[in-house]
Short mmCIF file of C-alpha atoms in Angstrom, two decimals:
data_model
loop_
_atom_site.label_atom_id
_atom_site.label_comp_id
_atom_site.label_asym_id
_atom_site.label_seq_id
_atom_site.Cartn_x
_atom_site.Cartn_y
_atom_site.Cartn_z
CA UNK A 297 95.59 31.05 5.58
CA UNK A 298 92.83 30.24 7.82
CA UNK A 299 92.22 34.11 8.65
CA UNK A 300 91.90 34.75 5.04
CA UNK A 301 89.33 32.22 4.54
CA UNK A 302 87.04 33.51 7.46
CA UNK A 303 87.37 37.02 6.11
CA UNK A 304 86.24 36.00 2.70
CA UNK A 305 83.56 34.07 4.24
CA UNK A 306 82.24 36.96 6.41
CA UNK A 307 82.57 39.30 3.09
CA UNK A 308 80.38 36.94 1.41
CA UNK A 309 77.81 36.61 3.99
CA UNK A 310 77.48 40.42 4.27
CA UNK A 311 77.33 40.84 0.66
CA UNK A 312 74.32 38.39 0.70
CA UNK A 313 72.37 40.14 3.29
CA UNK A 314 72.83 43.59 1.64
CA UNK A 315 71.64 42.05 -1.32
CA UNK A 316 68.58 40.60 0.34
CA UNK A 317 67.62 43.69 2.00
CA UNK A 318 67.90 45.68 -1.26
CA UNK A 319 65.81 42.93 -2.97
CA UNK A 320 62.49 43.42 -0.74
CA UNK A 321 62.44 47.25 0.05
CA UNK A 322 59.57 47.37 2.31
CA UNK A 323 59.76 44.85 5.41
CA UNK A 324 57.77 41.81 4.75
CA UNK A 325 54.37 41.25 6.38
CA UNK A 326 53.71 45.18 6.97
CA UNK A 327 50.91 45.42 4.57
CA UNK A 328 47.30 44.70 5.27
CA UNK A 329 43.81 44.68 3.64
CA UNK A 330 40.94 46.18 5.52
CA UNK A 331 37.50 46.86 4.67
CA UNK A 332 33.68 46.35 5.28
CA UNK A 333 31.18 44.01 4.11
CA UNK A 334 27.59 45.27 3.55
CA UNK A 335 24.56 44.06 1.84
CA UNK A 336 21.78 45.74 -0.54
CA UNK A 337 18.48 44.45 -0.82
CA UNK A 338 16.50 42.61 2.03
CA UNK A 339 18.16 39.90 3.96
CA UNK A 340 16.15 37.13 5.60
CA UNK A 341 14.73 37.91 9.07
CA UNK A 342 16.84 36.04 11.86
CA UNK A 343 14.41 34.08 14.01
CA UNK A 344 14.66 33.72 17.89
CA UNK A 345 15.47 30.06 18.71
CA UNK A 346 12.92 28.14 20.92
CA UNK A 347 15.19 25.96 23.22
CA UNK A 348 12.26 25.07 25.44
CA UNK A 349 12.98 21.26 24.53
CA UNK A 350 16.32 21.52 26.05
CA UNK A 351 15.64 23.61 29.49
CA UNK A 352 19.34 23.16 30.41
CA UNK A 353 20.33 25.40 27.36
CA UNK A 354 17.27 27.56 27.45
CA UNK A 355 18.09 28.78 30.83
CA UNK A 356 21.85 29.91 29.69
CA UNK A 357 20.25 32.71 27.37
CA UNK A 358 18.37 35.60 29.31
CA UNK A 359 16.95 36.68 25.87
CA UNK A 360 16.60 33.85 23.25
CA UNK A 361 19.45 33.82 20.76
CA UNK A 362 18.47 34.12 17.03
CA UNK A 363 19.70 32.16 14.08
CA UNK A 364 22.89 33.27 12.47
CA UNK A 365 22.64 32.51 8.68
CA UNK A 366 22.47 36.22 7.87
CA UNK A 367 23.69 38.14 10.90
CA UNK A 368 23.58 41.86 10.25
CA UNK A 369 24.41 45.07 12.01
CA UNK A 370 23.54 48.67 11.66
CA UNK A 371 24.32 50.13 8.71
CA UNK A 372 23.72 47.21 6.49
CA UNK A 373 26.80 45.25 7.63
CA UNK A 374 27.17 41.72 7.52
CA UNK A 375 28.72 39.55 10.35
CA UNK A 376 30.49 36.17 10.25
CA UNK A 377 31.87 36.75 6.51
CA UNK A 378 35.18 35.02 6.09
CA UNK A 379 37.65 37.25 4.04
CA UNK A 380 40.60 35.48 3.02
CA UNK A 381 43.58 35.67 0.25
CA UNK A 382 42.56 33.25 -2.36
CA UNK A 383 45.47 33.74 -4.71
CA UNK A 384 48.87 35.41 -4.37
CA UNK A 385 49.49 34.32 -1.05
CA UNK A 386 52.64 33.08 0.51
CA UNK A 387 51.38 33.12 4.02
CA UNK A 388 51.52 30.20 6.52
CA UNK A 389 50.28 26.73 5.45
CA UNK A 390 51.00 25.07 8.66
CA UNK A 391 49.91 26.07 12.11
CA UNK A 392 51.78 25.50 15.26
CA UNK A 393 48.72 25.43 17.65
CA UNK A 394 45.10 23.96 17.16
CA UNK A 395 41.75 25.77 17.31
CA UNK A 396 38.93 25.31 19.49
CA UNK A 397 35.45 24.90 18.90
CA UNK A 398 32.52 24.90 21.54
CA UNK A 399 29.28 23.86 22.21
CA UNK A 400 27.83 25.88 24.87
CA UNK A 401 24.16 26.87 25.42
CA UNK A 402 23.23 24.65 22.58
CA UNK A 403 24.95 27.10 20.28
CA UNK A 404 28.26 26.81 18.33
CA UNK A 405 30.81 29.25 19.41
CA UNK A 406 32.14 30.65 17.36
CA UNK A 407 29.58 30.35 14.68
CA UNK A 408 32.10 30.41 11.91
CA UNK A 409 35.61 28.94 12.92
CA UNK A 410 38.43 29.28 10.65
CA UNK A 411 41.42 27.06 10.25
CA UNK A 412 44.14 25.69 8.06
CA UNK A 413 43.88 22.36 6.17
CA UNK A 414 45.47 19.95 8.39
CA UNK A 415 45.45 21.96 11.56
CA UNK A 416 44.38 20.52 14.95
CA UNK A 417 40.71 21.24 15.78
CA UNK A 418 39.43 20.34 19.39
CA UNK A 419 35.64 20.26 19.84
CA UNK A 420 34.33 20.71 23.06
CA UNK A 421 30.89 19.83 24.81
CA UNK A 422 30.42 22.68 27.64
CA UNK A 423 26.74 21.82 27.88
CA UNK A 424 24.94 19.37 30.41
CA UNK A 425 23.35 17.72 27.38
CA UNK A 426 24.54 15.40 24.86
CA UNK A 427 25.35 16.74 21.44
CA UNK A 428 26.05 14.98 18.07
CA UNK A 429 28.79 16.79 16.05
CA UNK A 430 28.05 16.28 12.47
CA UNK A 431 30.03 18.13 9.97
CA UNK A 432 28.29 17.83 6.69
CA UNK A 433 31.56 17.64 4.60
CA UNK A 434 31.61 17.13 0.82
CA UNK A 435 35.27 17.55 -0.18
CA UNK A 436 36.47 16.08 3.10
CA UNK A 437 34.87 13.17 4.55
CA UNK A 438 31.55 13.66 6.58
CA UNK A 439 31.28 12.01 10.06
CA UNK A 440 28.93 12.09 12.88
CA UNK A 441 29.89 11.70 16.45
CA UNK A 442 28.00 11.58 19.86
CA UNK A 443 29.53 13.78 22.72
CA UNK A 444 27.65 13.36 25.99
CA UNK A 445 28.37 15.87 28.91
CA UNK A 446 31.58 15.53 30.58
CA UNK A 447 33.28 13.69 27.39
CA UNK A 448 36.77 14.68 26.54
CA UNK A 449 37.00 17.17 23.49
CA UNK A 450 36.95 15.35 20.20
CA UNK A 451 40.39 15.67 18.60
CA UNK A 452 40.27 15.99 14.74
CA UNK A 453 41.51 17.91 11.51
CA UNK A 454 40.33 18.59 7.84
CA UNK A 455 42.77 17.67 5.11
CA UNK A 456 41.05 19.80 2.31
CA UNK A 457 40.28 23.39 2.13
CA UNK A 458 36.22 23.42 2.30
CA UNK A 459 33.35 25.29 3.82
CA UNK A 460 31.84 22.64 6.10
CA UNK A 461 28.39 22.96 7.69
CA UNK A 462 28.17 21.70 11.02
CA UNK A 463 25.04 20.63 12.62
CA UNK A 464 23.73 18.65 15.83
CA UNK A 465 20.76 16.51 14.84
CA UNK A 466 19.73 16.30 18.41
CA UNK A 467 19.24 20.15 18.58
CA UNK A 468 18.35 20.93 15.14
CA UNK A 469 18.52 24.95 15.51
CA UNK A 470 22.30 24.24 16.03
CA UNK A 471 24.10 25.41 13.08
CA UNK A 472 27.79 26.63 12.35
CA UNK A 473 30.73 26.40 9.76
CA UNK A 474 34.31 25.30 9.77
CA UNK A 475 36.03 27.46 7.16
CA UNK A 476 39.08 25.08 6.27
CA UNK A 477 41.41 27.16 4.10
CA UNK A 478 45.08 26.99 2.72
CA UNK A 479 45.79 30.33 3.87
CA UNK A 480 46.35 31.65 7.49
CA UNK A 481 45.56 35.38 5.91
CA UNK A 482 41.94 35.47 6.82
CA UNK A 483 39.58 37.75 8.90
CA UNK A 484 35.97 37.26 9.77
CA UNK A 485 33.90 40.34 9.84
CA UNK A 486 32.62 41.39 13.35
CA UNK A 487 29.11 42.88 14.00
CA UNK A 488 30.37 46.32 12.18
CA UNK A 489 31.00 44.27 9.22
CA UNK A 490 34.90 45.13 9.16
CA UNK A 491 37.83 42.87 8.45
CA UNK A 492 41.47 43.43 8.45
CA UNK A 493 43.82 40.63 7.00
CA UNK A 494 47.53 41.53 8.51
CA UNK A 495 50.81 40.47 7.67
CA UNK A 496 50.96 40.83 4.18
CA UNK A 497 54.05 41.57 1.87
CA UNK A 498 53.41 44.22 -0.67
CA UNK A 499 52.10 42.61 -4.09
CA UNK A 500 49.03 41.52 -5.70
CA UNK A 501 46.42 39.52 -4.06
CA UNK A 502 42.85 38.05 -4.89
CA UNK A 503 40.63 38.58 -1.91
CA UNK A 504 37.73 36.45 -1.47
CA UNK A 505 34.58 37.07 0.90
CA UNK A 506 32.25 34.29 1.80
CA UNK A 507 28.95 34.33 3.26
CA UNK A 508 27.21 30.99 4.22
CA UNK A 509 23.82 32.07 2.47
CA UNK A 510 25.22 34.37 -0.31
CA UNK A 511 28.15 32.40 -1.51
CA UNK A 512 31.43 34.23 -2.46
CA UNK A 513 32.61 37.37 -3.96
CA UNK A 514 36.34 38.15 -4.96
CA UNK A 515 38.30 41.14 -6.01
CA UNK A 516 41.85 41.83 -6.78
CA UNK A 517 43.80 44.12 -4.43
CA UNK A 518 47.32 45.74 -4.66
CA UNK A 519 48.99 45.68 -1.35
CA UNK A 520 51.93 48.29 -0.71
CA UNK A 521 53.46 49.05 2.68
CA UNK A 522 50.46 50.20 4.51
CA UNK A 523 46.70 49.41 4.58
CA UNK A 524 44.83 48.76 1.14
CA UNK A 525 41.15 48.86 1.24
CA UNK A 526 38.64 46.25 0.01
CA UNK A 527 34.84 46.58 0.50
CA UNK A 528 32.58 43.78 -0.48
CA UNK A 529 28.70 44.23 -1.08
CA UNK A 530 26.28 41.22 -1.16
CA UNK A 531 22.86 41.15 -2.64
CA UNK A 532 20.63 39.85 0.04
CA UNK A 533 17.47 38.09 -0.61
CA UNK A 534 14.44 37.60 1.83
CA UNK A 535 14.43 33.83 1.53
CA UNK B 110 -17.47 -7.58 -30.34
CA UNK B 111 -19.39 -4.30 -30.09
CA UNK B 112 -18.08 -0.95 -31.36
CA UNK B 113 -17.19 0.23 -27.83
CA UNK B 114 -15.45 -2.94 -26.78
CA UNK B 115 -13.33 -2.74 -30.12
CA UNK B 116 -12.38 0.96 -29.43
CA UNK B 117 -11.13 0.04 -25.88
CA UNK B 118 -9.36 -2.72 -26.98
CA UNK B 119 -7.74 -0.94 -29.72
CA UNK B 120 -6.81 1.96 -27.40
CA UNK B 121 -5.21 -0.46 -24.78
CA UNK B 122 -3.46 -2.12 -27.83
CA UNK B 123 -1.92 1.13 -29.13
CA UNK B 124 -0.99 1.90 -25.66
CA UNK B 125 0.89 -1.16 -25.11
CA UNK B 126 2.55 -0.73 -28.46
CA UNK B 127 3.54 2.92 -27.55
CA UNK B 128 4.74 1.53 -24.23
CA UNK B 129 6.89 -0.89 -26.01
CA UNK B 130 7.97 1.54 -28.43
CA UNK B 131 9.06 3.85 -25.69
CA UNK B 132 11.11 0.98 -24.09
CA UNK B 133 12.91 0.17 -27.09
CA UNK B 134 13.82 3.67 -28.03
CA UNK B 135 15.13 4.20 -24.63
CA UNK B 136 17.12 1.16 -24.90
CA UNK B 137 18.71 2.35 -28.10
CA UNK B 138 19.18 5.87 -26.90
CA UNK B 139 21.25 4.39 -24.24
CA UNK B 140 23.50 2.18 -26.91
CA UNK B 141 23.98 5.40 -28.91
CA UNK B 142 24.91 7.91 -26.32
CA UNK B 143 28.15 7.83 -24.51
CA UNK B 144 27.79 4.89 -22.19
CA UNK B 145 29.19 6.26 -18.78
CA UNK B 146 29.57 2.47 -17.48
CA UNK B 147 31.96 1.81 -20.23
CA UNK B 148 34.64 2.68 -18.00
CA UNK B 149 37.62 4.50 -16.90
CA UNK B 150 40.88 2.54 -16.51
CA UNK B 151 39.98 2.14 -12.85
CA UNK B 152 36.89 0.42 -13.75
CA UNK B 153 39.14 -2.50 -15.35
CA UNK B 154 41.35 -2.71 -12.26
CA UNK B 155 39.31 -2.14 -9.21
CA UNK B 156 38.86 -5.45 -7.25
CA UNK B 157 37.35 -6.82 -4.09
CA UNK B 158 38.30 -9.15 -1.66
CA UNK B 159 35.54 -11.16 0.30
CA UNK B 160 36.96 -14.29 2.51
CA UNK B 161 38.92 -15.67 -0.38
CA UNK B 162 36.75 -14.60 -3.35
CA UNK B 163 38.21 -11.87 -5.46
CA UNK B 164 35.56 -9.54 -7.32
CA UNK B 165 36.50 -7.74 -10.56
CA UNK B 166 34.77 -4.57 -11.46
CA UNK B 167 34.79 -5.44 -15.12
CA UNK B 168 32.30 -8.40 -14.52
CA UNK B 169 30.68 -6.20 -11.89
CA UNK B 170 29.99 -3.45 -14.52
CA UNK B 171 27.53 -5.78 -16.52
CA UNK B 172 25.62 -7.21 -13.29
CA UNK B 173 25.26 -3.34 -12.32
CA UNK B 174 23.64 -2.51 -15.41
CA UNK B 175 21.21 -5.37 -15.38
CA UNK B 176 20.35 -5.07 -11.46
CA UNK B 177 21.31 -1.82 -9.83
CA UNK B 178 21.00 0.91 -12.62
CA UNK B 179 17.36 1.32 -12.30
CA UNK B 180 17.76 2.80 -8.95
CA UNK B 181 21.29 3.54 -8.43
CA UNK B 182 21.47 5.43 -11.99
CA UNK B 183 23.78 5.08 -14.88
CA UNK B 184 26.36 7.72 -13.03
CA UNK B 185 26.17 5.56 -9.78
CA UNK B 186 24.68 8.79 -7.94
CA UNK B 187 21.43 7.29 -6.67
CA UNK B 188 19.42 9.03 -9.37
CA UNK B 189 18.21 6.05 -11.41
CA UNK B 190 14.95 6.35 -13.03
CA UNK B 191 13.17 4.63 -10.18
CA UNK B 192 14.71 6.84 -7.49
CA UNK B 193 12.03 9.64 -7.60
CA UNK B 194 9.39 7.11 -6.50
CA UNK B 195 11.75 5.65 -3.56
CA UNK B 196 12.17 6.79 0.15
CA UNK B 197 14.66 6.42 1.64
CA UNK B 198 16.43 7.36 -1.58
CA UNK B 199 18.95 4.86 -3.19
CA UNK B 200 22.59 5.27 -2.10
CA UNK B 201 24.88 7.73 -4.07
CA UNK B 202 27.94 5.93 -4.54
CA UNK B 203 29.88 8.83 -5.78
CA UNK B 204 30.14 10.14 -2.26
CA UNK B 205 31.27 6.96 -0.66
CA UNK B 206 29.25 7.44 2.36
CA UNK B 207 27.66 4.24 3.84
CA UNK B 208 25.27 3.47 6.62
CA UNK B 209 26.07 -0.09 7.31
CA UNK B 210 29.89 -0.31 8.24
CA UNK B 211 31.98 -2.03 10.75
CA UNK B 212 34.70 0.95 10.32
CA UNK B 213 34.62 4.27 12.08
CA UNK B 214 32.47 7.02 11.24
CA UNK B 215 34.07 9.01 8.48
CA UNK B 216 36.11 6.03 6.91
CA UNK B 217 35.36 3.94 3.97
CA UNK B 218 33.71 0.41 4.76
CA UNK B 219 35.55 -2.86 4.16
CA UNK B 220 34.66 -5.00 1.14
CA UNK B 221 32.97 -7.29 3.60
CA UNK B 222 30.48 -4.54 4.75
CA UNK B 223 29.32 -3.72 1.18
CA UNK B 224 29.20 -7.45 0.39
CA UNK B 225 26.91 -7.95 3.40
CA UNK B 226 24.84 -5.17 2.63
CA UNK B 227 24.32 -6.25 -1.07
CA UNK B 228 23.53 -9.79 0.44
CA UNK B 229 21.49 -9.02 3.20
CA UNK B 230 19.38 -5.87 1.60
CA UNK B 231 17.86 -3.05 3.57
CA UNK B 232 14.62 -4.15 5.24
CA UNK B 233 12.08 -1.24 4.94
CA UNK B 234 13.67 0.28 2.11
CA UNK B 235 13.27 -0.75 -1.75
CA UNK B 236 16.89 -2.49 -1.51
CA UNK B 237 16.22 -6.31 -1.84
CA UNK B 238 18.48 -8.88 -0.78
CA UNK B 239 20.60 -10.15 -3.62
CA UNK B 240 21.18 -13.59 -2.38
CA UNK B 241 19.96 -14.84 -5.78
CA UNK B 242 23.03 -13.63 -7.10
CA UNK B 243 26.28 -16.11 -6.31
CA UNK B 244 29.03 -15.10 -4.01
CA UNK B 245 31.33 -14.22 -6.94
CA UNK B 246 28.57 -12.12 -8.62
CA UNK B 247 28.06 -10.20 -5.23
CA UNK B 248 31.72 -9.94 -4.88
CA UNK B 249 31.93 -8.49 -8.62
CA UNK B 250 29.56 -6.05 -7.73
CA UNK B 251 31.59 -4.70 -4.52
CA UNK B 252 34.44 -4.11 -6.93
CA UNK B 253 32.47 -2.23 -9.08
CA UNK B 254 30.62 0.14 -6.70
CA UNK B 255 34.30 1.01 -5.50
CA UNK B 256 34.80 2.77 -9.06
CA UNK B 257 32.31 5.42 -8.39
CA UNK B 258 34.35 7.33 -5.98
CA UNK B 259 38.28 8.42 -6.29
CA UNK B 260 38.24 7.66 -2.48
CA UNK B 261 38.54 3.96 -2.99
CA UNK B 262 42.02 4.47 -4.94
CA UNK B 263 43.42 7.16 -2.43
CA UNK B 264 42.27 5.73 1.13
CA UNK B 265 41.89 2.41 2.74
CA UNK B 266 39.05 1.32 4.74
CA UNK B 267 38.93 1.95 8.32
CA UNK B 268 39.69 -0.79 10.98
CA UNK B 269 36.71 -3.06 11.61
CA UNK B 270 35.45 -2.51 15.09
CA UNK B 271 36.56 -5.02 17.55
CA UNK B 272 33.39 -6.49 19.12
CA UNK B 273 34.01 -8.30 22.52
CA UNK B 274 32.17 -11.54 23.50
CA UNK B 275 28.72 -10.68 24.56
CA UNK B 276 28.16 -10.40 28.33
CA UNK B 277 25.69 -12.38 30.35
CA UNK B 278 21.94 -10.93 29.73
CA UNK B 279 20.91 -10.04 33.33
CA UNK B 280 18.68 -7.71 34.94
CA UNK B 281 21.48 -5.65 36.21
CA UNK B 282 22.78 -5.50 32.51
CA UNK B 283 19.50 -4.37 31.31
CA UNK B 284 18.95 -1.69 34.07
CA UNK B 285 22.50 -0.24 33.37
CA UNK B 286 21.60 -0.07 29.59
CA UNK B 287 18.46 1.62 30.41
CA UNK B 288 20.55 4.42 32.37
CA UNK B 289 22.60 4.67 29.29
CA UNK B 290 19.82 5.23 27.25
CA UNK B 291 18.80 8.03 29.47
CA UNK B 292 22.40 9.48 29.87
CA UNK B 293 23.23 9.42 26.27
CA UNK B 294 20.13 10.69 25.08
CA UNK B 295 18.90 8.04 22.79
CA UNK B 296 15.38 8.86 23.66
CA UNK B 297 15.68 12.45 22.17
CA UNK B 298 15.26 10.82 18.85
CA UNK B 299 13.89 7.17 19.45
CA UNK B 300 11.70 8.28 22.23
CA UNK B 301 11.41 7.27 25.92
CA UNK B 302 9.93 3.68 24.95
CA UNK B 303 11.64 3.62 21.58
CA UNK B 304 8.57 4.54 19.64
CA UNK B 305 10.64 6.93 17.35
CA UNK B 306 8.77 9.80 18.97
CA UNK B 307 11.36 11.69 20.83
CA UNK B 308 11.47 15.74 20.97
CA UNK B 309 14.03 15.61 17.81
CA UNK B 310 12.26 12.81 15.94
CA UNK B 311 10.28 15.01 13.49
CA UNK B 312 13.09 17.44 12.69
CA UNK B 313 15.48 14.86 11.50
CA UNK B 314 17.14 14.95 7.83
CA UNK B 315 19.73 12.93 6.24
CA UNK B 316 23.01 14.56 4.84
CA UNK B 317 21.23 15.37 1.63
CA UNK B 318 18.47 17.20 3.37
CA UNK B 319 15.77 14.41 3.07
CA UNK B 320 13.40 13.90 5.94
CA UNK B 321 14.53 10.72 7.79
CA UNK B 322 12.75 8.96 10.73
CA UNK B 323 14.63 7.39 13.84
CA UNK B 324 14.31 3.74 14.05
CA UNK B 325 11.02 2.56 15.87
CA UNK B 326 11.99 -0.05 18.11
CA UNK B 327 8.53 -1.04 19.32
CA UNK B 328 7.29 -2.30 16.05
CA UNK B 329 9.59 -5.42 15.94
CA UNK B 330 10.88 -4.28 12.71
CA UNK B 331 14.29 -5.62 11.72
CA UNK B 332 17.39 -3.42 11.96
CA UNK B 333 18.79 -2.18 8.69
CA UNK B 334 22.34 -3.15 9.36
CA UNK B 335 21.65 -6.91 10.57
CA UNK B 336 19.45 -8.82 13.11
CA UNK B 337 21.83 -10.07 15.62
CA UNK B 338 22.95 -8.39 18.84
CA UNK B 339 26.30 -8.16 17.51
CA UNK B 340 24.76 -6.05 14.64
CA UNK B 341 22.84 -3.92 17.16
CA UNK B 342 26.02 -3.43 19.05
CA UNK B 343 28.07 -2.27 15.80
CA UNK B 344 25.29 0.00 14.56
CA UNK B 345 25.35 2.35 17.50
CA UNK B 346 29.05 2.17 17.71
CA UNK B 347 29.90 2.91 14.28
CA UNK B 348 26.98 5.24 13.56
CA UNK B 349 25.26 5.27 10.27
CA UNK B 350 26.97 7.80 7.94
CA UNK B 351 24.98 10.08 6.28
CA UNK B 352 22.20 9.82 8.52
CA UNK B 353 21.52 11.62 11.73
CA UNK B 354 22.50 8.76 13.91
CA UNK B 355 26.06 9.29 15.56
CA UNK B 356 28.83 7.09 16.18
CA UNK B 357 29.22 6.18 20.16
CA UNK B 358 32.48 4.56 19.86
CA UNK B 359 34.38 7.01 21.76
CA UNK B 360 31.92 7.37 24.35
CA UNK B 361 30.67 3.90 25.29
CA UNK B 362 33.04 1.27 27.00
CA UNK B 363 32.83 -2.32 25.28
CA UNK B 364 30.92 -3.89 28.38
CA UNK B 365 28.57 -0.90 28.76
CA UNK B 366 27.67 -1.23 25.13
CA UNK B 367 26.42 -4.90 25.53
CA UNK B 368 24.26 -3.55 28.53
CA UNK B 369 22.85 -1.16 26.06
CA UNK B 370 22.10 -3.91 23.54
CA UNK B 371 20.35 -5.85 26.23
CA UNK B 372 17.99 -2.74 27.06
CA UNK B 373 17.34 -1.86 23.67
CA UNK B 374 16.25 -5.36 23.08
CA UNK B 375 13.55 -4.88 25.93
CA UNK B 376 12.16 -1.91 23.59
CA UNK B 377 11.27 -4.42 20.91
CA UNK B 378 8.15 -5.27 22.47
CA UNK B 379 6.53 -6.84 19.22
CA UNK B 380 9.48 -9.19 18.88
CA UNK B 381 9.74 -12.00 21.46
CA UNK B 382 13.12 -12.25 22.79
CA UNK B 383 15.12 -13.27 25.93
CA UNK B 384 15.76 -9.70 27.09
CA UNK B 385 12.06 -8.79 26.90
CA UNK B 386 10.91 -11.63 28.74
CA UNK B 387 13.63 -10.96 31.78
CA UNK B 388 12.57 -7.30 31.56
CA UNK B 389 8.83 -7.93 31.74
CA UNK B 390 9.32 -10.27 34.69
CA UNK B 391 11.14 -7.59 36.49
CA UNK B 392 8.92 -4.72 35.50
CA UNK B 393 5.72 -6.75 36.86
CA UNK B 394 7.45 -6.65 40.52
CA UNK B 395 9.44 -3.36 40.34
CA UNK B 396 7.86 -1.16 37.62
CA UNK B 397 6.62 1.38 39.84
CA UNK B 398 10.14 2.15 41.44
CA UNK B 399 11.55 2.65 37.84
CA UNK B 400 12.10 6.44 36.83
CA UNK B 401 10.64 7.07 33.86
CA UNK B 402 13.15 7.98 30.76
CA UNK B 403 12.82 11.51 29.66
CA UNK B 404 13.68 15.01 30.38
CA UNK B 405 12.62 15.17 34.04
CA UNK B 406 14.42 12.07 35.08
CA UNK B 407 17.75 12.02 36.63
CA UNK B 408 20.61 11.84 34.22
CA UNK B 409 21.86 13.73 31.20
CA UNK B 410 19.37 16.49 30.83
CA UNK B 411 17.91 18.49 33.56
#
């Protein structure tokens, strides 16, 4: 009797797994969307930042860093564009570990930091000067905290998806973004303008590219087993 | 009456009539247009609680329409008809971001915080003190202000800052406060002598992008969020949300905060106070030994 029961159970499980394999032909998460983000037109010139008012930061940069609102590369590419799945996603919505944001040389590193809504965010001051971290949130709640040198990191999180501009009022040139998303399927373009969103199951997706100065562009992409392509072109204006 | 005089009188008279006509028509158009103040269900139910007084939004709505709408606007977004002439701008209640709070940065203020703001008004701005309204009316207004943002329905106000009893005003306390003023780089905006002329002062904007000045201690002008040493303590600990002034609650220990309060008072050279007297005596004897505050001094910035 007992043996029979186990045999039946084993059979059911085996059949179940077999069915599951057949239901989803290519293995989940093998697809990806890659592409390049470029611009047409004339983008604004990025200006060198004068940090002479903060010598401890100025001396960390052999050549002055520039503003990063529209970071471009050879071949009209755009850097720091957040490309993410805005619809059709069943990706991770909770994160196991936090993300780190640094203030170093009176600059935000990275310039744009992506994170999930609810994901732990740690903000470090690596400088020998005080900063105030002032995320200008509109959907979430704005706050503004001082962080003198040697302070412990500020532990925080954002509850709702939003692109949040971050500034330091003491060093007005400091400027960055938190890209708070509800998907972990995201990629930020490098200097060459390319992105690569990995780990996608085959299916239809809406992909959105966000550039801090030029807003968002979206397109629908169908992903099969391999890499699908999506390129974005923003219209650049000089001001 | 000469012809010329008559003409002038006539012209003035018609202008007055026109103005009166304009006022009437504005008032009428307001009656006819959908009234944003004739409210949502939340208007009817929102209440406030201040020291035993319960304020009701329904009553507050009528007071708002009479006393507040000119600046804060029919939509509560700070864009009333007077707003364009006003700097700093009237508060935008739809954002629920408030400068004078007893609660941590990024949290809602308590009913009492809003009540105190209405009662006190904001010196150096166009917001007068509303003491002429009785406490019940002010409480009603607090309840009504809370109907402008959905945050009030979803979130609770933050916990009020616990302010320990003030420590003794001594020269040691002032000197330590001075070190903190240097180390925490208050001078970057407020200036080495508190003249609001620090290196970042001219670059400051509020969260809506409007230029804003740091507080100038030297003029003796009153603080926006209250006059006492406890108020001063609370201002820098909680920060002024929506402005460049950050919260220092995470980085200053309670006793150190009192030291900073005592030092800040010495910057108010136009406002006779105990700390200033003590400091001036000390400075007369030891002034030359003091390292000046600023970029070249020991401390935070090298």
